[in-house]
mmCIF file of C-alpha atoms in Angstrom:
data_model
loop_
_atom_site.group_PDB
_atom_site.id
_atom_site.type_symbol
_atom_site.label_atom_id
_atom_site.label_comp_id
_atom_site.label_asym_id
_atom_site.label_seq_id
_atom_site.Cartn_x
_atom_site.Cartn_y
_atom_site.Cartn_z
ATOM 1 C CA MET M 1 73.955 -75.770 -33.644
ATOM 2 C CA ARG M 2 70.742 -75.580 -34.903
ATOM 3 C CA ARG M 3 69.754 -72.526 -32.618
ATOM 4 C CA ALA M 4 73.031 -71.015 -34.415
ATOM 5 C CA GLN M 5 71.093 -71.623 -37.432
ATOM 6 C CA ARG M 6 67.619 -70.537 -36.830
ATOM 7 C CA ASP M 7 69.347 -67.346 -35.948
ATOM 8 C CA ASP M 8 71.159 -66.825 -39.577
ATOM 9 C CA ARG M 9 67.733 -67.540 -40.871
ATOM 10 C CA CYS M 10 66.251 -65.143 -39.143
ATOM 11 C CA LEU M 11 69.512 -62.676 -40.142
ATOM 12 C CA SER M 12 68.521 -63.719 -43.661
ATOM 13 C CA SER M 13 64.528 -62.758 -43.356
ATOM 14 C CA ARG M 14 63.458 -59.812 -45.400
ATOM 15 C CA SER M 15 60.853 -59.233 -42.840
ATOM 16 C CA PHE M 16 62.856 -59.506 -39.308
ATOM 17 C CA SER M 17 59.850 -61.440 -38.242
ATOM 18 C CA CYS M 18 61.071 -64.165 -36.649
ATOM 19 C CA GLY M 19 59.163 -65.416 -33.318
ATOM 20 C CA ALA M 20 55.849 -63.406 -34.068
ATOM 21 C CA ARG M 21 53.259 -64.875 -36.190
ATOM 22 C CA THR M 22 53.595 -63.180 -40.063
ATOM 23 C CA ASP M 23 50.260 -65.063 -41.194
ATOM 24 C CA ARG M 24 47.556 -62.245 -39.983
ATOM 25 C CA GLN M 25 44.133 -63.300 -41.038
ATOM 26 C CA PRO M 26 41.797 -60.521 -42.322
ATOM 27 C CA GLY M 27 39.765 -58.870 -39.338
ATOM 28 C CA HIS M 28 43.074 -59.487 -37.107
ATOM 29 C CA GLU M 29 44.532 -56.215 -37.819
ATOM 30 C CA ARG M 30 46.455 -54.603 -34.929
ATOM 31 C CA GLN M 31 43.542 -52.480 -33.657
ATOM 32 C CA GLU M 32 44.281 -48.487 -32.201
ATOM 33 C CA PRO M 33 43.541 -47.255 -29.483
ATOM 34 C CA PRO M 34 40.007 -45.057 -29.606
ATOM 35 C CA ARG M 35 40.915 -41.412 -29.024
ATOM 36 C CA ALA M 36 39.105 -39.931 -26.756
ATOM 37 C CA THR M 37 36.607 -36.854 -27.352
ATOM 38 C CA THR M 38 35.158 -34.286 -25.874
ATOM 39 C CA GLY M 39 31.150 -33.799 -25.915
ATOM 40 C CA SER M 40 31.694 -30.761 -28.306
ATOM 41 C CA GLY M 41 33.391 -33.736 -30.556
ATOM 42 C CA GLN M 42 36.808 -31.923 -30.598
ATOM 43 C CA ASP M 43 39.766 -35.306 -29.685
ATOM 44 C CA VAL M 44 41.885 -35.371 -25.865
ATOM 45 C CA PRO M 45 45.140 -34.935 -26.646
ATOM 46 C CA SER M 46 46.623 -38.339 -25.752
ATOM 47 C CA GLY M 47 47.000 -38.672 -21.889
ATOM 48 C CA ALA M 48 44.803 -36.084 -20.772
ATOM 49 C CA HIS M 49 41.852 -37.268 -18.354
ATOM 50 C CA PRO M 50 38.743 -36.874 -21.128
ATOM 51 C CA VAL M 51 35.863 -35.417 -18.002
ATOM 52 C CA SER M 52 38.580 -32.478 -16.874
ATOM 53 C CA SER M 53 38.983 -31.854 -20.675
ATOM 54 C CA ALA M 54 34.876 -31.052 -21.050
ATOM 55 C CA VAL M 55 34.881 -29.462 -17.900
ATOM 56 C CA GLU M 56 37.394 -26.724 -18.973
ATOM 57 C CA HIS M 57 35.719 -27.507 -23.025
ATOM 58 C CA GLU M 58 32.619 -26.139 -20.969
ATOM 59 C CA ARG M 59 33.250 -23.393 -18.211
ATOM 60 C CA GLY M 60 34.325 -20.986 -22.166
ATOM 61 C CA ILE M 61 30.977 -20.768 -23.300
ATOM 62 C CA PRO M 62 29.213 -18.687 -22.793
ATOM 63 C CA GLY M 63 26.238 -20.537 -20.726
ATOM 64 C CA PHE M 64 27.838 -21.979 -18.059
ATOM 65 C CA ARG M 65 28.641 -18.891 -17.006
ATOM 66 C CA LEU M 66 26.275 -17.288 -16.879
ATOM 67 C CA ARG M 67 24.186 -20.037 -15.437
ATOM 68 C CA ARG M 68 27.628 -19.824 -12.352
ATOM 69 C CA LEU M 69 26.743 -15.862 -12.410
ATOM 70 C CA LEU M 70 22.888 -17.133 -11.143
ATOM 71 C CA HIS M 71 24.186 -19.079 -9.008
ATOM 72 C CA ALA M 72 26.368 -17.089 -7.096
ATOM 73 C CA ALA M 73 23.503 -14.426 -6.790
ATOM 74 C CA ARG M 74 21.016 -16.407 -6.067
ATOM 75 C CA ARG M 75 22.969 -17.561 -3.285
ATOM 76 C CA ALA M 76 23.574 -13.815 -2.074
ATOM 77 C CA LEU M 77 19.692 -12.739 -1.940
ATOM 78 C CA GLY M 78 19.219 -15.760 0.093
ATOM 79 C CA PHE M 79 22.473 -14.725 2.440
ATOM 80 C CA VAL M 80 20.568 -11.073 2.692
ATOM 81 C CA LEU M 81 17.308 -12.481 2.949
ATOM 82 C CA LYS M 82 17.869 -14.413 5.598
ATOM 83 C CA LEU M 83 20.265 -11.933 7.468
ATOM 84 C CA GLY M 84 16.915 -9.538 6.980
ATOM 85 C CA LEU M 85 14.378 -11.802 8.341
ATOM 86 C CA ILE M 86 16.943 -12.177 11.604
ATOM 87 C CA GLY M 87 17.171 -8.530 11.597
ATOM 88 C CA TRP M 88 13.850 -7.988 11.578
ATOM 89 C CA ALA M 89 12.338 -10.850 13.711
ATOM 90 C CA ALA M 90 15.080 -9.260 16.379
ATOM 91 C CA LEU M 91 14.229 -5.711 16.600
ATOM 92 C CA ALA M 92 11.018 -6.342 17.519
ATOM 93 C CA ILE M 93 11.401 -8.371 20.107
ATOM 94 C CA HIS M 94 13.940 -5.968 21.255
ATOM 95 C CA TYR M 95 11.435 -2.735 20.641
ATOM 96 C CA SER M 96 7.849 -5.031 21.424
ATOM 97 C CA ASN M 97 5.991 -4.292 24.356
ATOM 98 C CA LEU M 98 7.396 -6.624 27.124
ATOM 99 C CA PRO M 99 7.435 -4.581 30.174
ATOM 100 C CA TRP M 100 11.959 -5.294 30.726
ATOM 101 C CA GLY M 101 14.614 -3.870 28.959
ATOM 102 C CA TRP M 102 17.048 -6.182 29.782
ATOM 103 C CA LEU M 103 14.262 -9.185 29.034
ATOM 104 C CA ARG M 104 13.934 -7.409 26.013
ATOM 105 C CA THR M 105 17.416 -7.593 24.499
ATOM 106 C CA THR M 106 18.257 -10.457 25.980
ATOM 107 C CA LEU M 107 15.455 -12.001 24.094
ATOM 108 C CA ALA M 108 15.930 -10.636 21.129
ATOM 109 C CA VAL M 109 20.238 -11.785 20.816
ATOM 110 C CA ALA M 110 19.312 -15.550 22.334
ATOM 111 C CA PHE M 111 16.942 -15.455 19.135
ATOM 112 C CA THR M 112 19.474 -14.373 16.277
ATOM 113 C CA ALA M 113 21.986 -16.904 18.164
ATOM 114 C CA PHE M 114 19.015 -19.528 17.193
ATOM 115 C CA ALA M 115 18.161 -18.558 14.033
ATOM 116 C CA ILE M 116 22.136 -18.029 12.646
ATOM 117 C CA TRP M 117 22.382 -21.684 14.575
ATOM 118 C CA ALA M 118 19.682 -23.272 12.772
ATOM 119 C CA LEU M 119 20.284 -21.521 8.798
ATOM 120 C CA TRP M 120 24.107 -21.651 8.760
ATOM 121 C CA PHE M 121 25.290 -24.919 11.078
ATOM 122 C CA ALA M 122 22.408 -27.201 12.172
ATOM 123 C CA ASN M 123 22.502 -29.959 10.735
ATOM 124 C CA ALA M 124 19.315 -31.095 11.673
ATOM 125 C CA LYS M 125 16.847 -31.492 9.014
ATOM 126 C CA GLY M 126 14.023 -29.543 11.220
ATOM 127 C CA ALA M 127 16.132 -26.954 12.042
ATOM 128 C CA ARG M 128 15.128 -24.754 9.453
ATOM 129 C CA ALA M 129 11.530 -25.726 10.173
ATOM 130 C CA ALA M 130 12.026 -25.035 13.262
ATOM 131 C CA PHE M 131 12.968 -21.645 12.518
ATOM 132 C CA ALA M 132 10.419 -20.607 9.916
ATOM 133 C CA VAL M 133 7.417 -21.438 13.689
ATOM 134 C CA VAL M 134 9.145 -19.878 15.466
ATOM 135 C CA PHE M 135 9.978 -16.175 13.297
ATOM 136 C CA LEU M 136 6.295 -16.426 12.733
ATOM 137 C CA LEU M 137 5.073 -16.800 16.166
ATOM 138 C CA VAL M 138 6.973 -13.343 16.461
ATOM 139 C CA LEU M 139 5.476 -11.653 13.634
ATOM 140 C CA ALA M 140 2.156 -12.721 15.088
ATOM 141 C CA TRP M 141 3.236 -11.344 18.355
ATOM 142 C CA TRP M 142 3.906 -7.966 16.823
ATOM 143 C CA ILE M 143 1.627 -7.689 14.398
ATOM 144 C CA ALA M 144 -1.112 -7.713 17.385
ATOM 145 C CA ILE M 145 0.347 -5.158 19.604
ATOM 146 C CA PRO M 146 -1.718 -2.206 19.147
ATOM 147 C CA PRO M 147 -2.232 1.496 19.245
ATOM 148 C CA SER M 148 -3.601 3.282 22.422
ATOM 149 C CA HIS M 149 -4.485 6.903 23.482
ATOM 150 C CA ASP M 150 -4.248 5.845 27.266
ATOM 151 C CA ARG M 151 -0.214 6.653 27.722
ATOM 152 C CA LEU M 152 1.140 9.062 30.131
ATOM 153 C CA TRP M 153 1.712 11.118 27.698
ATOM 154 C CA ARG M 154 4.278 14.462 26.514
ATOM 155 C CA GLU M 155 2.564 17.494 27.547
ATOM 156 C CA ASP M 156 3.151 18.800 24.124
ATOM 157 C CA VAL M 157 1.165 16.187 22.445
ATOM 158 C CA ALA M 158 -0.927 14.999 25.045
ATOM 159 C CA VAL M 159 -4.567 16.600 23.493
ATOM 160 C CA MET M 160 -5.666 15.160 20.416
ATOM 161 C CA PRO M 161 -7.414 17.558 17.385
ATOM 162 C CA ARG M 162 -10.560 17.013 16.629
ATOM 163 C CA ALA M 163 -12.597 18.931 13.369
ATOM 164 C CA PHE M 164 -16.307 19.716 12.954
ATOM 165 C CA ILE M 165 -17.682 20.387 10.107
ATOM 166 C CA GLU M 166 -21.054 22.235 9.335
ATOM 167 C CA GLY M 167 -20.982 22.555 5.470
ATOM 168 C CA ASP M 168 -18.894 25.631 4.795
ATOM 169 C CA ARG M 169 -17.758 26.381 8.224
ATOM 170 C CA VAL M 170 -15.043 24.530 10.356
ATOM 171 C CA ARG M 171 -14.226 24.123 14.338
ATOM 172 C CA ILE M 172 -11.413 22.869 15.720
ATOM 173 C CA THR M 173 -10.799 22.141 19.085
ATOM 174 C CA GLY M 174 -7.267 21.157 20.422
ATOM 175 C CA VAL M 175 -5.592 23.993 18.907
ATOM 176 C CA ARG M 176 -2.468 24.522 20.298
ATOM 177 C CA ASP M 177 -0.777 27.854 21.565
ATOM 178 C CA PHE M 178 1.508 27.529 23.874
ATOM 179 C CA ASP M 179 3.162 30.483 25.674
ATOM 180 C CA TYR M 180 7.442 29.416 25.796
ATOM 181 C CA ARG M 181 10.443 29.464 27.294
ATOM 182 C CA SER M 182 12.701 27.342 26.582
ATOM 183 C CA ALA M 183 12.197 24.641 23.914
ATOM 184 C CA THR M 184 10.968 22.375 27.415
ATOM 185 C CA ASP M 185 9.785 24.540 29.980
ATOM 186 C CA PHE M 186 6.538 26.305 28.404
ATOM 187 C CA MET M 187 2.790 27.277 29.823
ATOM 188 C CA PRO M 188 1.098 24.687 27.827
ATOM 189 C CA ARG M 189 -2.631 26.699 26.431
ATOM 190 C CA TYR M 190 -4.661 24.760 23.579
ATOM 191 C CA GLU M 191 -7.715 27.325 22.247
ATOM 192 C CA THR M 192 -10.798 26.409 19.619
ATOM 193 C CA ARG M 193 -10.776 27.561 16.020
ATOM 194 C CA GLU M 194 -13.278 28.980 13.932
ATOM 195 C CA VAL M 195 -12.866 28.809 9.843
ATOM 196 C CA PHE M 196 -14.419 29.183 6.930
ATOM 197 C CA LEU M 197 -13.632 26.342 3.830
ATOM 198 C CA SER M 198 -14.360 29.820 1.460
ATOM 199 C CA ASP M 199 -12.267 32.018 2.975
ATOM 200 C CA LEU M 200 -9.252 28.889 2.904
ATOM 201 C CA SER M 201 -6.573 30.664 -0.201
ATOM 202 C CA GLY M 202 -3.360 28.608 0.005
ATOM 203 C CA VAL M 203 -0.934 26.668 1.541
ATOM 204 C CA ASP M 204 2.217 26.993 2.402
ATOM 205 C CA PHE M 205 5.069 24.474 3.079
ATOM 206 C CA TYR M 206 7.963 24.527 5.660
ATOM 207 C CA ILE M 207 11.014 22.502 6.283
ATOM 208 C CA SER M 208 12.753 21.892 9.228
ATOM 209 C CA TYR M 209 16.325 20.724 10.011
ATOM 210 C CA TRP M 210 17.696 19.623 13.602
ATOM 211 C CA MET M 211 20.927 18.666 12.058
ATOM 212 C CA PRO M 212 22.593 19.148 9.101
ATOM 213 C CA GLY M 213 21.501 16.205 5.927
ATOM 214 C CA PRO M 214 18.689 15.671 3.614
ATOM 215 C CA VAL M 215 16.344 14.301 6.877
ATOM 216 C CA GLY M 216 14.123 17.117 7.822
ATOM 217 C CA HIS M 217 11.096 17.323 9.232
ATOM 218 C CA THR M 218 7.920 19.026 6.816
ATOM 219 C CA PHE M 219 4.507 20.425 7.902
ATOM 220 C CA VAL M 220 2.293 22.481 5.754
ATOM 221 C CA SER M 221 0.017 26.006 6.904
ATOM 222 C CA PHE M 222 -3.441 26.553 5.345
ATOM 223 C CA VAL M 223 -3.451 29.761 4.612
ATOM 224 C CA PHE M 224 -7.236 32.550 5.366
ATOM 225 C CA ASP M 225 -8.034 35.471 3.358
ATOM 226 C CA ASN M 226 -9.586 36.075 7.059
ATOM 227 C CA ALA M 227 -7.664 34.579 9.605
ATOM 228 C CA PRO M 228 -4.373 34.161 10.813
ATOM 229 C CA PRO M 229 -2.399 30.861 8.951
ATOM 230 C CA LEU M 230 -3.648 27.844 10.274
ATOM 231 C CA SER M 231 -0.668 24.762 11.382
ATOM 232 C CA VAL M 232 -0.930 21.152 11.086
ATOM 233 C CA SER M 233 1.907 18.625 11.964
ATOM 234 C CA ILE M 234 2.264 14.945 11.306
ATOM 235 C CA GLU M 235 4.523 13.299 14.456
ATOM 236 C CA ILE M 236 5.433 11.241 17.130
ATOM 237 C CA ARG M 237 3.206 11.392 19.249
ATOM 238 C CA PRO M 238 6.255 10.428 22.261
ATOM 239 C CA GLU M 239 5.693 9.067 26.083
ATOM 240 C CA SER M 240 6.425 11.093 28.979
ATOM 241 C CA HIS M 241 9.854 9.570 29.312
ATOM 242 C CA GLU M 242 10.256 9.143 24.844
ATOM 243 C CA GLY M 243 12.532 11.043 22.686
ATOM 244 C CA TYR M 244 12.195 10.486 18.436
ATOM 245 C CA ALA M 245 14.381 7.291 17.592
ATOM 246 C CA PRO M 246 14.050 6.703 13.577
ATOM 247 C CA ILE M 247 15.272 2.614 14.085
ATOM 248 C CA ALA M 248 12.533 2.919 16.578
ATOM 249 C CA SER M 249 10.224 4.882 14.832
ATOM 250 C CA MET M 250 9.871 1.403 12.148
ATOM 251 C CA PHE M 251 8.907 -1.167 15.445
ATOM 252 C CA LYS M 252 5.665 0.566 16.705
ATOM 253 C CA GLN M 253 7.528 3.038 19.433
ATOM 254 C CA PHE M 254 5.246 6.068 18.699
ATOM 255 C CA GLU M 255 2.034 6.627 18.395
ATOM 256 C CA LEU M 256 1.090 9.066 15.699
ATOM 257 C CA ILE M 257 -0.419 12.762 15.903
ATOM 258 C CA TYR M 258 -2.055 15.924 13.641
ATOM 259 C CA VAL M 259 -0.591 18.864 15.902
ATOM 260 C CA VAL M 260 -2.545 21.699 14.986
ATOM 261 C CA GLY M 261 -1.354 25.160 16.085
ATOM 262 C CA SER M 262 -0.781 28.871 15.671
ATOM 263 C CA GLU M 263 2.294 29.129 13.839
ATOM 264 C CA ARG M 264 4.292 31.462 16.843
ATOM 265 C CA ASP M 265 4.016 28.115 18.477
ATOM 266 C CA VAL M 266 4.686 24.872 15.544
ATOM 267 C CA VAL M 267 7.096 27.288 13.407
ATOM 268 C CA GLY M 268 8.680 29.268 16.123
ATOM 269 C CA VAL M 269 9.306 26.684 19.139
ATOM 270 C CA ARG M 270 11.464 25.008 16.068
ATOM 271 C CA THR M 271 13.221 28.517 15.163
ATOM 272 C CA ASN M 272 13.649 30.607 18.263
ATOM 273 C CA PHE M 273 14.158 27.897 21.213
ATOM 274 C CA ARG M 274 15.126 23.968 19.453
ATOM 275 C CA ASP M 275 17.671 25.926 16.850
ATOM 276 C CA GLU M 276 16.171 24.030 14.128
ATOM 277 C CA ASP M 277 16.713 25.670 10.767
ATOM 278 C CA VAL M 278 13.519 26.448 9.267
ATOM 279 C CA TYR M 279 12.298 26.752 5.592
ATOM 280 C CA LEU M 280 9.216 27.992 4.119
ATOM 281 C CA PHE M 281 8.090 27.976 0.418
ATOM 282 C CA ARG M 282 4.916 29.176 -0.705
ATOM 283 C CA ILE M 283 2.948 26.504 -3.163
ATOM 284 C CA ASP M 284 1.633 27.288 -6.602
ATOM 285 C CA ALA M 285 -2.028 25.711 -6.023
ATOM 286 C CA SER M 286 -5.163 26.777 -6.536
ATOM 287 C CA ARG M 287 -7.570 28.035 -3.907
ATOM 288 C CA GLU M 288 -10.072 24.562 -5.305
ATOM 289 C CA PHE M 289 -6.690 22.354 -4.280
ATOM 290 C CA ALA M 290 -5.906 24.094 -0.466
ATOM 291 C CA ARG M 291 -9.346 23.710 0.861
ATOM 292 C CA GLU M 292 -10.069 19.870 -1.127
ATOM 293 C CA LEU M 293 -6.427 19.690 1.204
ATOM 294 C CA PHE M 294 -7.314 20.862 4.015
ATOM 295 C CA ARG M 295 -10.775 18.307 3.737
ATOM 296 C CA VAL M 296 -8.316 15.976 3.585
ATOM 297 C CA TYR M 297 -6.511 16.440 6.550
ATOM 298 C CA LEU M 298 -9.485 17.275 8.659
ATOM 299 C CA GLU M 299 -11.116 13.344 7.887
ATOM 300 C CA ARG M 300 -7.694 12.138 9.204
ATOM 301 C CA ILE M 301 -6.846 14.474 12.312
ATOM 302 C CA ASN M 302 -10.577 12.826 13.135
ATOM 303 C CA GLU M 303 -9.874 9.235 11.961
ATOM 304 C CA LEU M 304 -7.122 9.899 14.440
ATOM 305 C CA ALA M 305 -8.520 10.866 16.723
ATOM 306 C CA ASP M 306 -11.724 8.435 17.110
ATOM 307 C CA ARG M 307 -8.872 5.068 16.177
ATOM 308 C CA PRO M 308 -4.545 5.341 17.109
ATOM 309 C CA GLU M 309 -2.543 4.081 15.060
ATOM 310 C CA PHE M 310 1.113 3.786 14.783
ATOM 311 C CA TYR M 311 4.074 6.239 13.501
ATOM 312 C CA HIS M 312 6.344 4.441 10.483
ATOM 313 C CA LEU M 313 9.012 5.699 9.751
ATOM 314 C CA LEU M 314 8.768 4.697 5.871
ATOM 315 C CA SER M 315 4.846 4.311 5.604
ATOM 316 C CA ASN M 316 3.396 7.193 8.184
ATOM 317 C CA SER M 317 5.388 9.699 8.627
ATOM 318 C CA CYS M 318 4.690 13.311 7.908
ATOM 319 C CA THR M 319 6.406 14.164 4.284
ATOM 320 C CA VAL M 320 4.888 10.014 3.480
ATOM 321 C CA ASN M 321 0.997 11.635 4.256
ATOM 322 C CA ILE M 322 1.506 15.226 2.971
ATOM 323 C CA VAL M 323 2.512 13.042 -0.619
ATOM 324 C CA ARG M 324 -0.331 11.115 -0.393
ATOM 325 C CA TYR M 325 -3.075 13.616 0.890
ATOM 326 C CA ALA M 326 -1.606 16.303 -1.895
ATOM 327 C CA ARG M 327 -2.419 12.847 -4.398
ATOM 328 C CA SER M 328 -5.412 12.684 -3.258
ATOM 329 C CA ALA M 329 -6.454 16.312 -3.487
ATOM 330 C CA ALA M 330 -5.954 16.369 -6.713
ATOM 331 C CA GLY M 331 -6.956 13.540 -8.174
ATOM 332 C CA SER M 332 -3.701 12.073 -9.698
ATOM 333 C CA ASP M 333 -0.817 9.628 -9.367
ATOM 334 C CA ALA M 334 3.148 11.680 -8.903
ATOM 335 C CA ARG M 335 6.019 9.988 -9.531
ATOM 336 C CA PRO M 336 7.543 7.774 -6.750
ATOM 337 C CA ASP M 337 10.535 9.936 -5.976
ATOM 338 C CA ILE M 338 13.438 9.258 -3.525
ATOM 339 C CA ARG M 339 12.872 12.815 -2.043
ATOM 340 C CA HIS M 340 9.676 11.196 -0.835
ATOM 341 C CA TYR M 341 11.788 9.922 1.933
ATOM 342 C CA LEU M 342 15.257 11.987 2.117
ATOM 343 C CA ASN M 343 12.692 15.358 3.069
ATOM 344 C CA GLY M 344 15.160 17.440 3.417
ATOM 345 C CA LEU M 345 15.758 18.100 -0.056
ATOM 346 C CA PHE M 346 11.867 17.598 -0.868
ATOM 347 C CA ASP M 347 11.639 20.788 -1.843
ATOM 348 C CA SER M 348 14.409 20.545 -4.863
ATOM 349 C CA PHE M 349 11.513 18.421 -5.897
ATOM 350 C CA LEU M 350 8.770 20.981 -5.283
ATOM 351 C CA TYR M 351 11.251 23.017 -7.380
ATOM 352 C CA ASP M 352 11.177 20.917 -10.300
ATOM 353 C CA ILE M 353 7.986 19.822 -10.420
ATOM 354 C CA GLY M 354 6.981 23.679 -10.651
ATOM 355 C CA LEU M 355 5.155 23.451 -7.333
ATOM 356 C CA ILE M 356 7.001 26.287 -5.302
ATOM 357 C CA ASP M 357 8.753 29.852 -7.433
ATOM 358 C CA THR M 358 10.702 28.527 -10.496
ATOM 359 C CA THR M 359 11.847 32.941 -11.421
ATOM 360 C CA LEU M 360 14.953 32.051 -9.027
ATOM 361 C CA PRO M 361 17.311 30.244 -9.009
ATOM 362 C CA PHE M 362 16.992 26.850 -6.699
ATOM 363 C CA GLY M 363 19.880 27.985 -3.998
ATOM 364 C CA GLU M 364 18.781 31.823 -4.068
ATOM 365 C CA LEU M 365 14.962 30.672 -3.334
ATOM 366 C CA ARG M 366 16.588 28.209 -0.972
ATOM 367 C CA ARG M 367 18.688 31.397 1.060
ATOM 368 C CA ARG M 368 14.943 33.982 0.720
ATOM 369 C CA SER M 369 13.430 31.628 1.592
ATOM 370 C CA TRP M 370 15.308 30.788 5.160
ATOM 371 C CA ILE M 371 13.109 32.387 7.699
ATOM 372 C CA ASN M 372 14.825 32.069 11.470
ATOM 373 C CA GLU M 373 16.233 35.704 12.115
ATOM 374 C CA LYS M 374 12.548 36.970 11.114
ATOM 375 C CA ALA M 375 10.688 34.221 13.386
ATOM 376 C CA GLN M 376 12.849 34.814 15.809
ATOM 377 C CA ALA M 377 12.720 39.282 16.018
ATOM 378 C CA ALA M 378 8.831 38.531 16.101
ATOM 379 C CA GLN M 379 9.716 36.207 18.856
ATOM 380 C CA ASP M 380 5.521 36.526 20.230
ATOM 381 C CA ALA M 381 4.126 39.676 18.228
ATOM 382 C CA PRO M 382 0.534 39.161 17.551
ATOM 383 C CA ASP M 383 1.517 39.785 13.696
ATOM 384 C CA PHE M 384 4.146 36.474 13.519
ATOM 385 C CA SER M 385 2.538 35.047 10.233
ATOM 386 C CA GLU M 386 2.908 38.356 8.663
ATOM 387 C CA ARG M 387 7.181 39.237 9.415
ATOM 388 C CA ILE M 388 8.006 35.642 8.590
ATOM 389 C CA ARG M 389 6.833 36.245 5.221
ATOM 390 C CA TYR M 390 7.648 39.499 4.870
ATOM 391 C CA SER M 391 10.168 40.184 1.234
ATOM 392 C CA LEU M 392 9.706 35.877 0.644
ATOM 393 C CA PRO M 393 9.048 35.016 -3.008
ATOM 394 C CA PRO M 394 5.458 33.937 -4.204
ATOM 395 C CA GLY M 395 4.364 30.935 -4.553
#
C-alpha cells in the first residue's frame, strides 16, 4: 500500500525525479568529460584516439614531409655509399698483386660476403667496426702496391723515351718507328730524334676510335718547320700477356708510358693495321703555346723515365693529361667538361671553344678530318705526314 502511494507521488511530481537527489549543492553540478584536442588545438571527434589523430594531422604539414624525404635520402645515400665501399674493395682485391687469379677471386668474394653480413645482417655491436678495420687494411695494402719499370713488357712499349734539352736543341731517345706487317707482327726500330724549339710551329690533335661510341684514344703531334712531325701518345704500358681493360686500369693494373714516335708508326698502325677510325684536327694555337706545351710533355717524359707511374682511366690517362698540360701551357684553368672523359666527343669540345676550324659546320669538319683512306694510300711513303694532311681544314 505504501509502495503504491509512493508511486503515485512520483507520477504527480513535476520534476520526475523520484529516487534521485534534487538538492545538489553549488559546485557539484554534473561535469562533462573533457574533449580531446590535437597539438594544434583542434577538437578530436568523440571516440577518436588523440595521439593517432595528431600524427595524421602532422603528416599533412610540409615540414613533416620534408623530414621524411630527407630521412629517406640519407638512408639511400648510406646504402649507395656502403655498396661503393664494398665494390671498390672487392675489385681492389681481385685486381691486386697477389700471384694467382683463383686466390684473388676467392678473397674478393669472401670479403663481399663478410661485408654484406657485417653491414646489414649482423646483430653484434662490433660487426661494423670489424668491417671498417678490414676495409682500411685493404686500402692500405692497395696504396702500398708500387709501380715498376722492371716487368716483361709487350714489345711495342718495351722502351721508355727520354729527352735531353740543351737550350734550343732537344734530343729524344727511344722514338718508335716500327715497320708493320700486321697489328701484332712488326720489325721493332727505335731511333734518336733531334729537333729545335725555334722550329716548332704548331700542334695537331688526333682522335682514334676502335669501336663506335663516345670513347676513343686521343694524342697529339708536334709540327716543325724543318723536321717531320713528332707524335706523343699517352698510353698504358701492358705486360706481354696483358690487354687493355677499362675497369682494371683503375686498379693499378697498368703502368703509364708516353709513346714518342713517327706519325707513320703511331698513326699508321691505327689506320692501316688495327682498323681504327682516325680523325686529325689542326689546332688554332700560337707557336709560343705549342712550344710551351712541348716543354711540358718533355718534362713529363723524363719524370716518367725516372719514376714509374700507374695509368688510371679517370685521373692519369690520355685526354685527362692533354687537358691538364694544355691548361699549364696556356696558364689558365678551363672549366671541367664531361667530354674530357667521354673523349670520343672531345673534338666537339675543341670546336665549341674555337680551337679547331669553326668556319665549317661541325659535321662537315669532322667528315673532312677523317684520314684513313689517305693514310692507307701513303702507308710506307716518306712523305706520309704531308699526304695525310692534304686538303685538311686549317686550324
